[in-house]
Short mmCIF file of C-alpha atoms in Angstrom, two decimals:
data_model
loop_
_atom_site.label_atom_id
_atom_site.label_comp_id
_atom_site.label_asym_id
_atom_site.label_seq_id
_atom_site.Cartn_x
_atom_site.Cartn_y
_atom_site.Cartn_z
CA MET A 25 0.20 -0.09 -0.02
CA LYS A 26 1.22 3.43 -0.85
CA PRO A 27 -0.35 6.46 0.53
CA GLU A 28 0.40 10.02 -1.00
CA LEU A 29 -0.17 13.77 -0.43
CA GLY A 30 0.61 16.02 -3.23
CA SER A 31 0.26 19.62 -4.28
CA SER A 32 0.13 21.40 -7.81
CA ARG A 33 0.77 24.89 -8.38
CA ARG A 34 0.35 26.50 -11.50
CA TRP A 35 2.09 30.19 -13.08
CA GLY A 36 0.22 30.88 -16.27
CA PRO A 37 2.14 27.90 -18.66
CA TRP A 38 4.20 26.42 -15.87
CA VAL A 39 2.86 23.85 -13.23
CA LEU A 40 5.38 22.33 -10.14
CA ASP A 41 3.48 19.20 -8.91
CA ALA A 42 5.34 18.02 -5.30
CA TYR A 43 4.17 14.59 -3.55
CA ALA A 44 5.47 12.67 -0.61
CA GLY A 45 3.95 9.19 0.19
CA VAL A 46 4.97 6.07 1.98
CA TRP A 47 5.23 2.29 0.76
CA LEU A 48 4.01 0.42 3.55
CA PHE A 49 4.57 -3.49 3.59
CA ILE A 50 2.80 -6.89 5.36
CA GLY A 51 5.27 -9.69 6.69
CA ASN A 52 5.73 -12.58 4.41
CA ASP A 53 5.11 -15.54 7.20
CA ARG A 54 5.57 -17.94 4.03
CA TYR A 55 9.22 -16.86 3.05
CA PHE A 56 11.20 -19.88 1.06
CA PRO A 57 11.35 -22.35 2.29
CA GLY A 58 8.33 -21.76 4.13
CA VAL A 59 9.49 -21.46 7.67
CA TYR A 60 10.97 -17.84 7.76
CA VAL A 61 9.23 -14.15 8.45
CA GLN A 62 10.48 -11.30 5.80
CA THR A 63 9.48 -8.21 6.90
CA GLN A 64 10.24 -5.19 5.50
CA GLN A 65 10.25 -1.39 6.53
CA ALA A 66 8.61 1.15 5.29
CA ILE A 67 9.81 3.20 2.28
CA GLY A 68 9.18 6.92 2.35
CA ALA A 69 9.47 9.10 -1.02
CA VAL A 70 8.99 12.37 -2.14
CA GLY A 71 9.01 13.72 -5.93
CA THR A 72 8.49 16.54 -8.07
CA HIS A 73 7.63 17.87 -11.69
CA PHE A 74 8.12 20.70 -13.26
CA SER A 75 6.75 21.45 -16.62
CA TYR A 76 5.66 23.46 -19.72
CA ASP A 77 2.25 23.61 -21.21
CA LEU A 78 2.36 24.55 -24.45
CA LYS A 79 -1.13 23.73 -25.30
CA PRO A 80 -3.57 20.78 -24.28
CA ARG A 81 -2.09 17.52 -23.91
CA LEU A 82 1.17 19.04 -25.41
CA TRP A 83 3.74 19.55 -22.31
CA PHE A 84 7.52 19.09 -21.08
CA SER A 85 8.69 18.25 -17.93
CA LEU A 86 11.66 18.21 -15.76
CA ASP A 87 10.77 15.45 -13.22
CA GLY A 88 12.85 14.37 -9.82
CA ASN A 89 12.32 11.95 -6.83
CA PHE A 90 14.09 10.59 -3.43
CA TRP A 91 13.13 7.54 -1.26
CA TYR A 92 14.88 6.04 1.87
CA GLY A 93 13.98 3.30 3.90
CA GLY A 94 12.79 -0.58 3.02
CA ALA A 95 15.64 -2.21 5.16
CA THR A 96 14.26 -6.39 5.08
CA SER A 97 14.55 -8.67 8.08
CA LEU A 98 14.74 -12.38 8.25
CA ASN A 99 12.97 -13.79 11.66
CA GLY A 100 13.63 -10.29 13.03
CA VAL A 101 17.56 -10.01 11.96
CA GLU A 102 17.74 -6.70 10.06
CA ASN A 103 19.93 -6.65 7.12
CA ILE A 104 20.97 -3.19 6.73
CA HIS A 105 22.59 -3.75 2.91
CA THR A 106 18.88 -3.85 2.00
CA ARG A 107 18.22 -0.23 3.09
CA HIS A 108 16.99 1.80 -0.22
CA GLN A 109 18.63 5.82 -0.09
CA ASN A 110 18.36 6.55 -4.11
CA SER A 111 17.59 9.51 -6.38
CA ARG A 112 16.48 9.56 -9.87
CA VAL A 113 16.02 12.51 -12.40
CA GLY A 114 14.62 12.82 -15.78
CA VAL A 115 12.20 14.21 -18.69
CA THR A 116 8.85 13.90 -19.88
CA THR A 117 7.26 15.12 -22.99
CA SER A 118 3.34 14.50 -24.11
CA VAL A 119 2.08 15.12 -27.59
CA PRO A 120 -1.43 14.92 -28.92
CA LEU A 121 -2.73 12.69 -31.21
CA SER A 122 -6.36 13.70 -31.23
CA GLY A 123 -8.68 14.62 -28.92
CA HIS A 124 -8.64 12.32 -26.60
CA GLN A 125 -4.96 10.56 -27.07
CA SER A 126 -1.67 11.33 -27.15
CA LEU A 127 1.78 9.54 -26.37
CA LYS A 128 3.76 10.21 -23.76
CA PHE A 129 7.32 9.34 -23.71
CA SER A 130 9.86 9.89 -20.96
CA HIS A 131 13.49 9.25 -19.70
CA SER A 132 15.06 9.24 -16.24
CA ILE A 133 18.59 8.17 -14.53
CA ALA A 134 19.85 7.62 -10.99
CA ASP A 135 21.09 10.36 -9.92
CA TYR A 136 21.97 8.55 -6.53
CA ALA A 137 21.66 4.92 -6.41
CA GLY A 138 22.54 3.62 -2.54
CA PHE A 139 20.59 -0.05 -3.42
CA GLY A 140 19.27 -1.10 -6.44
CA GLY A 141 18.34 1.68 -9.15
CA ASP A 142 21.57 1.91 -10.59
CA PHE A 143 19.92 2.02 -14.38
CA GLN A 144 18.47 4.14 -17.50
CA ASN A 145 14.63 4.05 -17.86
CA ILE A 146 13.19 4.99 -21.66
CA SER A 147 9.53 4.43 -21.54
CA VAL A 148 6.52 5.48 -24.63
CA ALA A 149 2.86 5.37 -23.22
CA TRP A 150 -0.39 5.87 -25.26
CA GLN A 151 -2.98 7.78 -23.06
CA TYR A 152 -6.49 7.99 -23.88
CA SER A 153 -8.42 10.27 -21.80
CA TRP A 154 -12.66 9.96 -21.02
CA ILE A 155 -12.61 13.54 -19.43
CA GLY A 156 -12.95 17.11 -21.20
CA LYS A 157 -14.11 18.11 -24.81
CA PRO A 158 -12.10 16.51 -27.52
#
């Protein structure tokens, strides 16, 4: 489960989005081979997007995030080497195809990778919105 709280502020075509959340985990009492209990601490996360809107569904943004925590324990013994402390930076753009459709392109890299997360990500997504006029 990841409860999250966010806020957005607009200055003409400029938009700043910021959010904070926390991943919460339950214990796994059937961890391989079924006699161990694995637990994981919560992971706190913050992120932001600073974007510029050229027209509806045509926008560009700079993105960043940071997360910390999540050390795992096996039968109550914590493994501090599994604690996350990572951040990523990236760019995203959305290009309209029609009144309700758009393509979204994004690229991100590890800004800091304390545990995992040291990779590049490139994604393309097709978006369809049922909200608003075409």
